[in-house]
PDB file of C-alpha atoms and ligand atoms in Angstrom:
ATOM      1  CA  MET A   1     -14.522   7.702 -12.657  1.00  0.00           C
ATOM      2  CA  LYS A   2     -17.009   5.018 -12.301  1.00  0.00           C
ATOM      3  CA  ILE A   3     -17.945   3.649  -8.694  1.00  0.00           C
ATOM      4  CA  TYR A   4     -18.909   0.301  -8.103  1.00  0.00           C
ATOM      5  CA  ARG A   5     -20.219  -0.539  -4.689  1.00  0.00           C
ATOM      6  CA  PHE A   6     -20.635  -3.163  -2.654  1.00  0.00           C
ATOM      7  CA  SER A   7     -21.891  -3.861   0.750  1.00  0.00           C
ATOM      8  CA  GLN A   8     -19.465  -7.416   0.533  1.00  0.00           C
ATOM      9  CA  ILE A   9     -17.508  -9.056  -2.206  1.00  0.00           C
ATOM     10  CA  ASP A  10     -14.489 -11.734  -2.138  1.00  0.00           C
ATOM     11  CA  SER A  11     -12.348  -9.215  -2.990  1.00  0.00           C
ATOM     12  CA  THR A  12     -12.632  -5.808  -5.191  1.00  0.00           C
ATOM     13  CA  ASN A  13      -8.972  -6.737  -6.994  1.00  0.00           C
ATOM     14  CA  ASP A  14     -10.516 -10.077  -8.224  1.00  0.00           C
ATOM     15  CA  PHE A  15     -14.229  -8.536  -9.148  1.00  0.00           C
ATOM     16  CA  ILE A  16     -12.024  -6.506 -11.551  1.00  0.00           C
ATOM     17  CA  ARG A  17     -10.015  -9.209 -13.013  1.00  0.00           C
ATOM     18  CA  LYS A  18     -13.205 -11.057 -13.640  1.00  0.00           C
ATOM     19  CA  ASN A  19     -14.423  -8.260 -15.325  1.00  0.00           C
ATOM     20  CA  ILE A  20     -11.760  -6.585 -16.954  1.00  0.00           C
ATOM     21  CA  ASN A  21     -13.437  -6.310 -20.117  1.00  0.00           C
ATOM     22  CA  LYS A  22     -16.454  -4.908 -19.259  1.00  0.00           C
ATOM     23  CA  ILE A  23     -15.541  -2.099 -16.609  1.00  0.00           C
ATOM     24  CA  GLU A  24     -15.217   0.969 -17.260  1.00  0.00           C
ATOM     25  CA  ILE A  25     -11.857   2.437 -17.232  1.00  0.00           C
ATOM     26  CA  PRO A  26     -10.354   4.412 -15.057  1.00  0.00           C
ATOM     27  CA  SER A  27     -13.239   2.967 -12.361  1.00  0.00           C
ATOM     28  CA  ILE A  28     -13.219   2.010  -8.259  1.00  0.00           C
ATOM     29  CA  VAL A  29     -14.569  -0.740  -6.794  1.00  0.00           C
ATOM     30  CA  ILE A  30     -15.020  -0.601  -2.904  1.00  0.00           C
ATOM     31  CA  ALA A  31     -16.637  -2.678  -0.814  1.00  0.00           C
ATOM     32  CA  LYS A  32     -17.404  -2.559   3.272  1.00  0.00           C
ATOM     33  CA  THR A  33     -16.235  -5.957   3.642  1.00  0.00           C
ATOM     34  CA  GLN A  34     -14.310  -8.612   1.309  1.00  0.00           C
ATOM     35  CA  GLU A  35     -14.664 -12.516   2.287  1.00  0.00           C
ATOM     36  CA  LYS A  36     -11.406 -13.356   0.331  1.00  0.00           C
ATOM     37  CA  GLY A  37      -9.600 -10.044   0.481  1.00  0.00           C
ATOM     38  CA  ARG A  38      -5.832 -10.469  -0.971  1.00  0.00           C
ATOM     39  CA  GLY A  39      -2.472  -9.342   0.489  1.00  0.00           C
ATOM     40  CA  ARG A  40       0.982  -9.918  -1.213  1.00  0.00           C
ATOM     41  CA  PHE A  41       2.363 -12.968  -0.990  1.00  0.00           C
ATOM     42  CA  GLY A  42      -1.116 -15.202  -1.411  1.00  0.00           C
ATOM     43  CA  ARG A  43      -1.953 -13.970   2.092  1.00  0.00           C
ATOM     44  CA  LEU A  44      -5.271 -13.225   3.147  1.00  0.00           C
ATOM     45  CA  TRP A  45      -5.931  -9.358   3.703  1.00  0.00           C
ATOM     46  CA  ALA A  46      -8.898  -9.253   6.677  1.00  0.00           C
ATOM     47  CA  SER A  47     -11.392  -7.173   6.185  1.00  0.00           C
ATOM     48  CA  PRO A  48     -13.765  -6.486   8.609  1.00  0.00           C
ATOM     49  CA  VAL A  49     -16.440  -3.350   8.667  1.00  0.00           C
ATOM     50  CA  GLY A  50     -15.337   0.158   9.028  1.00  0.00           C
ATOM     51  CA  GLY A  51     -11.734  -0.315   6.793  1.00  0.00           C
ATOM     52  CA  LEU A  52     -11.301   0.979   3.550  1.00  0.00           C
ATOM     53  CA  TYR A  53     -11.284  -1.736   0.581  1.00  0.00           C
ATOM     54  CA  PHE A  54     -11.507  -0.585  -2.627  1.00  0.00           C
ATOM     55  CA  SER A  55      -9.323  -1.339  -6.174  1.00  0.00           C
ATOM     56  CA  LEU A  56      -8.902   1.408  -8.556  1.00  0.00           C
ATOM     57  CA  VAL A  57      -8.671   0.242 -12.524  1.00  0.00           C
ATOM     58  CA  THR A  58      -6.701   2.124 -15.067  1.00  0.00           C
ATOM     59  CA  GLU A  59      -4.669   1.913 -17.793  1.00  0.00           C
ATOM     60  CA  TRP A  60      -0.968   3.665 -16.966  1.00  0.00           C
ATOM     61  CA  LYS A  61       1.900   5.064 -18.627  1.00  0.00           C
ATOM     62  CA  GLY A  62       3.334   6.615 -15.709  1.00  0.00           C
ATOM     63  CA  PRO A  63       5.765   6.478 -13.711  1.00  0.00           C
ATOM     64  CA  PRO A  64       6.457   2.866 -11.757  1.00  0.00           C
ATOM     65  CA  LEU A  65       3.260   2.414  -9.668  1.00  0.00           C
ATOM     66  CA  PRO A  66       5.131   0.701  -7.067  1.00  0.00           C
ATOM     67  CA  PHE A  67       6.594   4.448  -6.184  1.00  0.00           C
ATOM     68  CA  ILE A  68       2.866   6.265  -7.051  1.00  0.00           C
ATOM     69  CA  VAL A  69       0.532   4.806  -5.235  1.00  0.00           C
ATOM     70  CA  PRO A  70       2.065   5.165  -1.206  1.00  0.00           C
ATOM     71  CA  VAL A  71       3.035   8.661  -2.281  1.00  0.00           C
ATOM     72  CA  ALA A  72      -0.298   9.753  -3.459  1.00  0.00           C
ATOM     73  CA  ILE A  73      -1.657   7.436  -0.209  1.00  0.00           C
ATOM     74  CA  SER A  74       1.046   9.750   1.898  1.00  0.00           C
ATOM     75  CA  ASP A  75      -0.480  12.906   0.210  1.00  0.00           C
ATOM     76  CA  ILE A  76      -3.730  12.092   1.176  1.00  0.00           C
ATOM     77  CA  LEU A  77      -3.114  10.811   4.779  1.00  0.00           C
ATOM     78  CA  SER A  78      -1.458  13.816   5.442  1.00  0.00           C
ATOM     79  CA  GLY A  79      -3.902  16.231   4.245  1.00  0.00           C
ATOM     80  CA  VAL A  80      -5.645  14.774   7.252  1.00  0.00           C
ATOM     81  CA  GLY A  81      -2.802  15.631   9.363  1.00  0.00           C
ATOM     82  CA  VAL A  82      -1.625  11.550   9.590  1.00  0.00           C
ATOM     83  CA  ASN A  83       2.541  11.876   8.463  1.00  0.00           C
ATOM     84  CA  VAL A  84       2.824   8.149   7.437  1.00  0.00           C
ATOM     85  CA  SER A  85       5.859   6.215   6.311  1.00  0.00           C
ATOM     86  CA  ILE A  86       6.508   3.501   3.528  1.00  0.00           C
ATOM     87  CA  ARG A  87       8.180   0.251   4.409  1.00  0.00           C
ATOM     88  CA  TRP A  88       9.291  -1.346   1.325  1.00  0.00           C
ATOM     89  CA  PRO A  89       8.055  -1.974  -1.121  1.00  0.00           C
ATOM     90  CA  ASN A  90       4.864  -0.311  -0.567  1.00  0.00           C
ATOM     91  CA  ASP A  91       3.195  -0.592   3.045  1.00  0.00           C
ATOM     92  CA  ILE A  92       1.693   2.011   4.852  1.00  0.00           C
ATOM     93  CA  PHE A  93       3.208   2.725   8.475  1.00  0.00           C
ATOM     94  CA  PHE A  94       2.882   5.044  10.927  1.00  0.00           C
ATOM     95  CA  LYS A  95       5.265   4.751  14.233  1.00  0.00           C
ATOM     96  CA  LYS A  96       6.160   1.013  13.362  1.00  0.00           C
ATOM     97  CA  LYS A  97       2.808  -0.244  12.634  1.00  0.00           C
ATOM     98  CA  LYS A  98       0.531  -1.174   9.670  1.00  0.00           C
ATOM     99  CA  LEU A  99      -1.911   0.944   8.947  1.00  0.00           C
ATOM    100  CA  GLY A 100      -2.662   0.127   5.156  1.00  0.00           C
ATOM    101  CA  GLY A 101      -1.487  -2.368   2.422  1.00  0.00           C
ATOM    102  CA  ILE A 102      -1.065  -2.246  -1.570  1.00  0.00           C
ATOM    103  CA  LEU A 103      -1.476  -5.309  -4.308  1.00  0.00           C
ATOM    104  CA  ILE A 104      -1.025  -3.857  -7.700  1.00  0.00           C
ATOM    105  CA  GLU A 105      -1.925  -6.599 -10.694  1.00  0.00           C
ATOM    106  CA  ALA A 106      -1.738  -6.192 -14.260  1.00  0.00           C
ATOM    107  CA  ALA A 107      -4.652  -8.043 -16.228  1.00  0.00           C
ATOM    108  CA  SER A 108      -5.123  -7.466 -19.765  1.00  0.00           C
ATOM    109  CA  GLY A 109      -3.445  -4.581 -20.168  1.00  0.00           C
ATOM    110  CA  LYS A 110      -4.584  -2.688 -17.743  1.00  0.00           C
ATOM    111  CA  MET A 111      -3.490  -2.257 -13.601  1.00  0.00           C
ATOM    112  CA  ILE A 112      -5.099  -3.033 -10.594  1.00  0.00           C
ATOM    113  CA  ILE A 113      -4.503  -1.103  -7.873  1.00  0.00           C
ATOM    114  CA  GLY A 114      -5.573  -2.525  -4.802  1.00  0.00           C
ATOM    115  CA  ILE A 115      -5.264  -0.473  -1.346  1.00  0.00           C
ATOM    116  CA  GLY A 116      -6.613  -2.014   1.690  1.00  0.00           C
ATOM    117  CA  ILE A 117      -6.322   0.550   4.953  1.00  0.00           C
ATOM    118  CA  ASN A 118      -7.587   0.357   8.586  1.00  0.00           C
ATOM    119  CA  VAL A 119      -9.556   3.755   8.923  1.00  0.00           C
ATOM    120  CA  ASN A 120     -12.606   3.248  11.173  1.00  0.00           C
ATOM    121  CA  ASN A 121     -12.124   0.103  12.331  1.00  0.00           C
ATOM    122  CA  ARG A 122     -10.480  -0.834  15.468  1.00  0.00           C
ATOM    123  CA  VAL A 123      -7.305  -3.309  15.476  1.00  0.00           C
ATOM    124  CA  GLU A 124      -9.049  -5.640  18.240  1.00  0.00           C
ATOM    125  CA  ASN A 125     -11.686  -6.839  15.489  1.00  0.00           C
ATOM    126  CA  LEU A 126      -8.480  -7.800  13.286  1.00  0.00           C
ATOM    127  CA  PRO A 127      -7.084 -11.533  13.506  1.00  0.00           C
ATOM    128  CA  GLU A 128      -5.409 -11.993  16.914  1.00  0.00           C
ATOM    129  CA  VAL A 129      -1.894 -12.062  14.922  1.00  0.00           C
ATOM    130  CA  LEU A 130      -2.076  -8.563  13.272  1.00  0.00           C
ATOM    131  CA  ARG A 131      -3.524  -6.744  16.363  1.00  0.00           C
ATOM    132  CA  GLU A 132       0.144  -6.002  18.036  1.00  0.00           C
ATOM    133  CA  LYS A 133       1.149  -5.092  14.299  1.00  0.00           C
ATOM    134  CA  SER A 134      -1.413  -2.654  13.236  1.00  0.00           C
ATOM    135  CA  ILE A 135      -2.914   0.614  13.708  1.00  0.00           C
ATOM    136  CA  SER A 136      -5.994   2.451  12.385  1.00  0.00           C
ATOM    137  CA  LEU A 137      -7.220   6.198  11.448  1.00  0.00           C
ATOM    138  CA  ILE A 138      -9.785   6.110  14.198  1.00  0.00           C
ATOM    139  CA  GLU A 139      -7.122   5.257  16.340  1.00  0.00           C
ATOM    140  CA  ILE A 140      -4.682   7.818  15.805  1.00  0.00           C
ATOM    141  CA  LYS A 141      -7.249  10.489  15.109  1.00  0.00           C
ATOM    142  CA  GLU A 142     -10.422   9.552  17.449  1.00  0.00           C
ATOM    143  CA  GLN A 143     -12.412  10.426  13.919  1.00  0.00           C
ATOM    144  CA  GLN A 144     -14.696   8.832  11.694  1.00  0.00           C
ATOM    145  CA  TYR A 145     -13.827   8.956   7.891  1.00  0.00           C
ATOM    146  CA  ILE A 146     -16.017   8.998   4.691  1.00  0.00           C
ATOM    147  CA  LEU A 147     -14.931   5.955   2.986  1.00  0.00           C
ATOM    148  CA  GLU A 148     -15.904   6.655  -0.294  1.00  0.00           C
ATOM    149  CA  GLU A 149     -14.588  10.074  -0.281  1.00  0.00           C
ATOM    150  CA  MET A 150     -11.052   8.938   0.799  1.00  0.00           C
ATOM    151  CA  ALA A 151     -10.870   6.186  -1.964  1.00  0.00           C
ATOM    152  CA  LEU A 152     -12.123   8.726  -4.668  1.00  0.00           C
ATOM    153  CA  LYS A 153      -8.722  11.380  -3.177  1.00  0.00           C
ATOM    154  CA  ILE A 154      -6.441   8.833  -3.041  1.00  0.00           C
ATOM    155  CA  SER A 155      -7.770   7.291  -6.832  1.00  0.00           C
ATOM    156  CA  ASN A 156      -7.223  10.861  -8.571  1.00  0.00           C
ATOM    157  CA  LYS A 157      -4.488  11.686  -6.866  1.00  0.00           C
ATOM    158  CA  ILE A 158      -2.688   8.580  -8.329  1.00  0.00           C
ATOM    159  CA  LEU A 159      -4.052   9.316 -11.770  1.00  0.00           C
ATOM    160  CA  LYS A 160      -3.010  12.913 -11.364  1.00  0.00           C
ATOM    161  CA  LEU A 161       0.707  12.013 -10.495  1.00  0.00           C
ATOM    162  CA  GLN A 162       0.744  10.074 -14.057  1.00  0.00           C
ATOM    163  CA  TYR A 163       1.866  13.003 -15.755  1.00  0.00           C
ATOM    164  CA  SER A 164       4.658  13.498 -12.885  1.00  0.00           C
ATOM    165  CA  LYS A 165       8.752  12.669 -13.545  1.00  0.00           C
ATOM    166  CA  ARG A 166      10.310   9.470 -12.312  1.00  0.00           C
ATOM    167  CA  GLU A 167      12.853  10.934 -10.669  1.00  0.00           C
ATOM    168  CA  ASN A 168      10.531  13.508  -8.528  1.00  0.00           C
ATOM    169  CA  ILE A 169       8.765  10.522  -7.621  1.00  0.00           C
ATOM    170  CA  LEU A 170      11.229   8.576  -6.452  1.00  0.00           C
ATOM    171  CA  SER A 171      12.809  11.395  -4.106  1.00  0.00           C
ATOM    172  CA  ARG A 172       9.384  11.767  -2.641  1.00  0.00           C
ATOM    173  CA  TYR A 173       8.768   8.101  -2.019  1.00  0.00           C
ATOM    174  CA  ILE A 174      12.498   7.760  -0.552  1.00  0.00           C
ATOM    175  CA  LYS A 175      11.755  10.581   1.558  1.00  0.00           C
ATOM    176  CA  LYS A 176       9.314   8.631   3.523  1.00  0.00           C
ATOM    177  CA  LEU A 177      11.068   5.475   3.247  1.00  0.00           C
ATOM    178  CA  GLU A 178      11.618   3.586   6.475  1.00  0.00           C
ATOM    179  CA  GLY A 179      14.734   2.064   7.806  1.00  0.00           C
ATOM    180  CA  ILE A 180      17.332   3.914   5.582  1.00  0.00           C
ATOM    181  CA  GLY A 181      20.681   3.247   7.224  1.00  0.00           C
ATOM    182  CA  GLY A 182      19.501   1.165   9.141  1.00  0.00           C
ATOM    183  CA  LYS A 183      19.570  -2.995  10.162  1.00  0.00           C
ATOM    184  CA  CYS A 184      16.655  -4.985   8.826  1.00  0.00           C
ATOM    185  CA  GLU A 185      15.820  -8.576   7.913  1.00  0.00           C
ATOM    186  CA  ILE A 186      14.298  -9.851   4.205  1.00  0.00           C
ATOM    187  CA  GLN A 187      12.065 -12.837   4.217  1.00  0.00           C
ATOM    188  CA  GLN A 188      12.302 -14.456   0.730  1.00  0.00           C
ATOM    189  CA  GLY A 189      10.414 -17.620   0.838  1.00  0.00           C
ATOM    190  CA  THR A 190      12.047 -19.608   3.782  1.00  0.00           C
ATOM    191  CA  LYS A 191      15.665 -17.778   3.455  1.00  0.00           C
ATOM    192  CA  LEU A 192      16.331 -14.913   5.530  1.00  0.00           C
ATOM    193  CA  ILE A 193      18.514 -11.741   4.191  1.00  0.00           C
ATOM    194  CA  LYS A 194      19.866  -9.818   6.934  1.00  0.00           C
ATOM    195  CA  GLY A 195      21.578  -6.214   6.159  1.00  0.00           C
ATOM    196  CA  THR A 196      21.484  -2.683   6.279  1.00  0.00           C
ATOM    197  CA  ILE A 197      19.269  -0.733   4.036  1.00  0.00           C
ATOM    198  CA  GLU A 198      21.037   1.669   1.583  1.00  0.00           C
ATOM    199  CA  GLY A 199      18.329   2.774  -0.179  1.00  0.00           C
ATOM    200  CA  VAL A 200      15.670   1.625  -3.799  1.00  0.00           C
ATOM    201  CA  ASP A 201      17.295   1.767  -7.452  1.00  0.00           C
ATOM    202  CA  ILE A 202      15.556   3.863 -10.002  1.00  0.00           C
ATOM    203  CA  ASN A 203      13.739   0.638 -10.277  1.00  0.00           C
ATOM    204  CA  GLY A 204      12.327   0.350  -6.919  1.00  0.00           C
ATOM    205  CA  ARG A 205      14.664  -2.728  -5.475  1.00  0.00           C
ATOM    206  CA  LEU A 206      15.616  -2.482  -2.070  1.00  0.00           C
ATOM    207  CA  ILE A 207      19.607  -1.803  -2.173  1.00  0.00           C
ATOM    208  CA  LEU A 208      20.923  -4.032   1.074  1.00  0.00           C
ATOM    209  CA  ILE A 209      24.469  -4.262   2.235  1.00  0.00           C
ATOM    210  CA  VAL A 210      25.463  -7.526   3.330  1.00  0.00           C
ATOM    211  CA  ASN A 211      28.448  -8.424   5.062  1.00  0.00           C
ATOM    212  CA  GLY A 212      30.003  -4.869   3.052  1.00  0.00           C
ATOM    213  CA  LYS A 213      28.727  -5.630  -0.221  1.00  0.00           C
ATOM    214  CA  LYS A 214      25.598  -4.564  -2.159  1.00  0.00           C
ATOM    215  CA  ASN A 215      22.962  -6.902  -2.349  1.00  0.00           C
ATOM    216  CA  ILE A 216      19.567  -5.821  -4.957  1.00  0.00           C
ATOM    217  CA  ILE A 217      16.613  -7.019  -3.365  1.00  0.00           C
ATOM    218  CA  HIS A 218      13.908  -7.542  -6.302  1.00  0.00           C
ATOM    219  CA  SER A 219      11.077  -9.015  -4.122  1.00  0.00           C
ATOM    220  CA  GLY A 220      10.537 -10.198  -0.295  1.00  0.00           C
ATOM    221  CA  ALA A 221       8.888  -9.082   3.063  1.00  0.00           C
ATOM    222  CA  VAL A 222      10.552  -6.565   5.224  1.00  0.00           C
ATOM    223  CA  LYS A 223      10.667  -8.846   8.507  1.00  0.00           C
ATOM    224  CA  ARG A 224      11.867  -6.584  11.092  1.00  0.00           C
ATOM    225  CA  LEU A 225      13.333  -2.863  11.358  1.00  0.00           C
ATOM    226  CA  GLY A 226      16.190  -2.210  13.883  1.00  0.00           C
ATOM    227  CA  ALA A 227      16.850   1.852  14.665  1.00  0.00           C
ATOM    228  CA  SER A 228      17.727   4.306  11.960  1.00  0.00           C
ATOM    229  CA  ARG A 229      17.968   7.321  10.720  1.00  0.00           C
ATOM    230  CA  VAL A 230      14.792   8.349   9.741  1.00  0.00           C
ATOM    231  CA  SER A 231      12.268   9.319  11.976  1.00  0.00           C
ATOM    232  CA  THR A 232       8.451   8.191  11.313  1.00  0.00           C
ATOM    233  CA  ASP A 233       7.088  10.389  13.890  1.00  0.00           C
ATOM    234  CA  PRO A 234       5.088  13.475  12.594  1.00  0.00           C
TER     235      PRO A 234
HETATM  236  C1  BTN B 301      -0.414  -6.275   1.661  1.00  0.00           C
HETATM  237  O1  BTN B 301      -0.523  -5.402   2.465  1.00  0.00           O
HETATM  238  O2  BTN B 301      -0.279  -7.684   1.455  1.00  0.00           O
HETATM  239  C2  BTN B 301      -1.760  -5.996   0.314  1.00  0.00           C
HETATM  240  C3  BTN B 301      -2.914  -5.251   0.813  1.00  0.00           C
HETATM  241  C4  BTN B 301      -4.086  -5.181  -0.476  1.00  0.00           C
HETATM  242  C5  BTN B 301      -5.257  -4.976   0.021  1.00  0.00           C
HETATM  243  C6  BTN B 301      -6.272  -4.688  -0.837  1.00  0.00           C
HETATM  244  S1  BTN B 301      -8.062  -4.354   0.385  1.00  0.00           S
HETATM  245  C7  BTN B 301      -8.715  -4.357  -1.636  1.00  0.00           C
HETATM  246  C8  BTN B 301      -8.007  -4.859  -2.846  1.00  0.00           C
HETATM  247  N1  BTN B 301      -8.321  -6.306  -2.603  1.00  0.00           N
HETATM  248  C9  BTN B 301      -8.167  -7.274  -1.997  1.00  0.00           C
HETATM  249  O3  BTN B 301      -8.564  -8.537  -2.595  1.00  0.00           O
HETATM  250  N2  BTN B 301      -6.579  -6.805  -1.845  1.00  0.00           N
HETATM  251  C10 BTN B 301      -6.573  -5.416  -2.015  1.00  0.00           C
END
């Protein structure tokens, strides 16, 4: 796997997009900071030094990446003693605080898998609005990690899981999914849908019970989660 390293970049996903026909497959692009790191819904992904920011570009024939990628990250983090949960669709949480995010995009028939994880950066260096809701590995374990090594481990895990069965991955994803049986609010643009999380369907869409009826949610941001039967504690 080829590794492209940058001290600073606009966004690792954008770099791949611009060079999609020149870049070797698979490759990873890793940067110490990003000036225009992107999150889902066109949000900015604050990228202070110390965080892990990388994108893997690959061809993909395996089970859906929105299941694979959070499961791969969770496997690697449990290897360093951190038991994370997944907040639908694929945010990485630790005890109700966001530890990492995933931005999956397609370009020229290839998949760009962008991953941002708070690792050696402290949340006090994030924008104020994010501090309360975020957490980093250094705050959980009081230990520094080698960023490139973590990026490689996660990438290799993703590529390996390509050959796993969809049902197995789905059940591993559901085991880690936060909030099953609990109340939640989904923000879809200006619309707010309140309901109880039943689970996800085979395509990864959220099954939400709203006023006693099943609703299938294709996209949206989980705004608030109430108590549930799933514990996110280790
Ligand atoms: C989210 O939770 O909204 C997804 C965040 C994804 C951030 C990563 S950092 C590396 C890659 N490059 C980007 O511009 N975004 C992703």
